[in-house]
Amino acid sequence: MGAVIDADALRFPGREFDPTTGVARFHYALGDLVLTETVDFGPPSVLHPALDRVLDLLYVAASTSYYKIAAPKRVELGTPLAEGALPWVHALFHEGLGEFAYRNDLPYVLDLAIEPVLPHAGVPERSTPAGPPLTAVGGGKDSIVSMEALQHGGLDPVLFAVNPNAIIRSVMAVSPQPVRAVKRTLDPRMRELNAAGAYNGHIPVTAINSLIAVATSLMHGLGPVVMSNESSASVPNLSWLGRDINHQWSKGLPAEAHLRDALLAHAGLQDAYFSLLRGLSELHIAALFAKFTTYDAVVTSCNQAFKQRDASDRWCGHCPKCRFVFLALAPFTGRERLVGIFGTDIFTDLSQLEGYRELMGLTAHKPFECVGEIEESLVALRLLAEHPDWRDAPIVRELVAEVTASGGGLPGDAEVDAAFRGDAPTLAPPRYLEALRALG
Ligand SMILES: CC(=O)N[C@H]1[C@@H](OP(=O)(O)OP(=O)(O)OC[C@H]2O[C@@H](n3ccc(=O)[nH]c3=O)[C@H](O)[C@@H]2O)O[C@H](CO)[C@@H](O)[C@@H]1O[C@H](C)C(=O)N[C@@H](C)C(=O)N[C@@H](CCC(=O)O)C(=O)O
Ligand SMILES: Nc1ncnc2c1ncn2[C@@H]1O[C@H](COP(=O)(O)OP(=O)(O)OP(=O)(O)O)[C@@H](O)[C@H]1O
């Protein structure tokens, strides 16, 4: 991969929104090349005064996909943004593209020059979205826990997804709650440019999905957008040139706080966006998910199932996320149920041992995937070492021996208790947290 497009800056030549059809088009220029992303929201029921401002923020978030094609030295923002939104913009590029910068060895991206448009946009009128919450559904265990908590808590959520595939639709179909979907289309030339060797890499996709959700909520008079991002999403994978590199940056707490600030400063929206599961560890979420068997035939966390082409039907069974989720669920589902969910018993496959060593912190850094912290993996291993279904499984036996030999040992009772306290910092409002706590 390399610089097949010569551009000195990413520019923002303009965007359009048709209030009748609900179709938004976002244009991005890299030199002479102009690329367009389309987001089809469907016809809006209402036109909230803050909608245009939210589309400004989405215009910026979605630009990261196009920036990364050429990785120019500057970003010239084409839209005036409130000064209070600029820290989010800086973090979106400098941290949201951190993994991209690291993997392509482009250190300047971490301090990319971002030129705002002056004068800044004025202060908008304040409002707090007050209708039923709109909760994002990704097909995996986390959003299922939120769906269930909100429904059982009487908050009457509307379920939401961008480009829902068959898995997301099947997960939503288990719930009686109403659904809203939005179609997002990348510029089709991106594939040709990738094939020609343009730069490629991870982008802060949760920031994009989040802003599409906030805009959708405004178009239908709904309440806050509820995400299902866990505590460990804020933990970086590694440090590079003195900077944290986090694959899940746009799922982390700093990104959530930045985006809330940007929504308030630029769109006047207060408490329009939060993650319900922020205070919880992955293991805690796995334990809550295990209470609901009705999603077993459809739940899928594996990212291979969400690729636009050549996607797996469900769990691929041999990626870091499959390994981690199998590990996290195993103590709470037992063997028979888990093998039913995954279609395979990963703990009998010794070819996956190296991948589990990574998760346990025995070898390289935590993989660039949506996996929990090393401490969480070790707590899960301790629970499995005591579990009658799992303690003799080949992978579990081998890992217990290696962790013990490494001198670290398995976590003690205090560390196990800490994983289920659910007291990590959260920005979710008390009424929502009550609904979550009621799940047990
Ligand atoms: C499904 C997946 O994991 N995709 C990542 C993968 O891309 P791949 O080529 O295998 O498949 P596609 O997703 O179909 O992408 C095709 C090309 O389009 C580019 N692209 C895609 C979405 C987008 O919003 N902008 C784009 O420019 C993409 O770069 C491909 O060239 O590898 C890519 C390179 O590392 C990743 O960028 C793809 O990740 C997707 C953006 C994606 O949706 N990933 C989520 C499943 C994901 O990683 N979620 C995170 C959340 C972290 C965060 O918000 O930062 C997680 O689970 O940890
Ligand atoms: N296609 C999508 N449309 C809207 N929101 C999405 C989509 N995919 C993921 N999300 C949301 O982004 C956040 C992070 O996604 P992530 O894949 O980690 O969660 P998940 O699918 O709920 O659970 P798991 O971690 O088990 O995969 C979640 O709040 C999820 O609901």
CSV table of C-alpha atoms and ligand atoms in Angstrom, one decimal, residues 135-144 160-164 168 206 209-210 226-230 248 251 282 299-303 306 315 321 325 370, ligand 2:
chain,number,residue,atom,x,y,z
A,135,THR,CA,-30.3,2.0,20.5
A,136,ALA,CA,-27.7,0.8,18.0
A,137,VAL,CA,-27.6,-2.9,17.3
A,138,GLY,CA,-24.4,-4.5,15.9
A,139,GLY,CA,-25.5,-8.1,16.0
A,140,GLY,CA,-23.3,-9.1,18.9
A,141,LYS,CA,-23.8,-9.8,22.6
A,142,ASP,CA,-23.3,-6.2,23.8
A,143,SER,CA,-26.1,-4.5,22.0
A,144,ILE,CA,-28.4,-7.4,22.9
A,160,PHE,CA,-31.2,1.0,15.0
A,161,ALA,CA,-28.6,-0.1,12.5
A,162,VAL,CA,-26.6,1.2,9.6
A,163,ASN,CA,-26.6,-1.2,6.7
A,164,PRO,CA,-28.1,-4.1,8.7
A,168,ILE,CA,-28.5,-7.8,12.6
A,206,THR,CA,-18.3,3.9,15.6
A,209,ASN,CA,-22.5,5.1,13.1
A,210,SER,CA,-23.1,7.2,16.2
A,226,VAL,CA,-27.8,4.5,23.4
A,227,MET,CA,-24.6,2.7,22.5
A,228,SER,CA,-23.2,-0.5,24.0
A,229,ASN,CA,-19.5,0.3,24.3
A,230,GLU,CA,-17.9,-1.4,27.3
A,248,GLN,CA,-11.4,0.7,19.4
A,251,LYS,CA,-15.8,3.1,21.2
A,282,GLU,CA,-16.7,-7.5,28.9
A,299,VAL,CA,-26.1,-13.6,18.0
A,300,THR,CA,-22.8,-13.0,16.2
A,301,SER,CA,-19.9,-10.8,17.3
A,302,CYS,CA,-17.3,-12.0,14.8
A,303,ASN,CA,-16.3,-9.1,12.5
A,306,PHE,CA,-19.8,-7.9,8.8
A,315,TRP,CA,-18.8,-16.9,13.7
A,321,LYS,CA,-12.8,-11.7,18.4
A,325,VAL,CA,-16.0,-13.9,23.0
A,370,CYS,CA,-12.6,-5.7,19.6
B,2,LIG,N1,-24.2,-1.7,11.7
B,2,LIG,C1,-24.3,-1.0,12.8
B,2,LIG,N2,-25.2,0.0,12.9
B,2,LIG,C2,-25.3,0.7,14.0
B,2,LIG,N3,-24.6,0.5,15.1
B,2,LIG,C3,-23.7,-0.4,15.1
B,2,LIG,C4,-23.5,-1.2,13.9
B,2,LIG,N4,-22.5,-2.1,14.2
B,2,LIG,C5,-22.1,-1.9,15.5
B,2,LIG,N5,-22.8,-0.9,16.0
B,2,LIG,C6,-22.7,-0.4,17.4
B,2,LIG,O1,-21.4,0.0,17.6
B,2,LIG,C7,-21.0,-0.3,18.9
B,2,LIG,C8,-19.8,-1.2,18.9
B,2,LIG,O2,-20.1,-2.4,18.2
B,2,LIG,P1,-19.7,-3.8,18.6
B,2,LIG,O3,-19.5,-4.7,17.4
B,2,LIG,O4,-18.5,-3.8,19.6
B,2,LIG,O5,-20.9,-4.3,19.5
B,2,LIG,P2,-21.9,-5.5,19.5
B,2,LIG,O6,-22.1,-6.0,18.1
B,2,LIG,O7,-23.2,-5.0,20.1
B,2,LIG,O8,-21.3,-6.6,20.4
B,2,LIG,P3,-20.0,-7.4,20.3
B,2,LIG,O9,-18.9,-6.7,21.0
B,2,LIG,O10,-20.4,-8.7,20.9
B,2,LIG,O11,-19.7,-7.6,18.8
B,2,LIG,C9,-22.2,-1.0,19.6
B,2,LIG,O12,-23.0,0.0,20.3
B,2,LIG,C10,-23.0,-1.4,18.4
B,2,LIG,O13,-24.4,-1.5,18.7
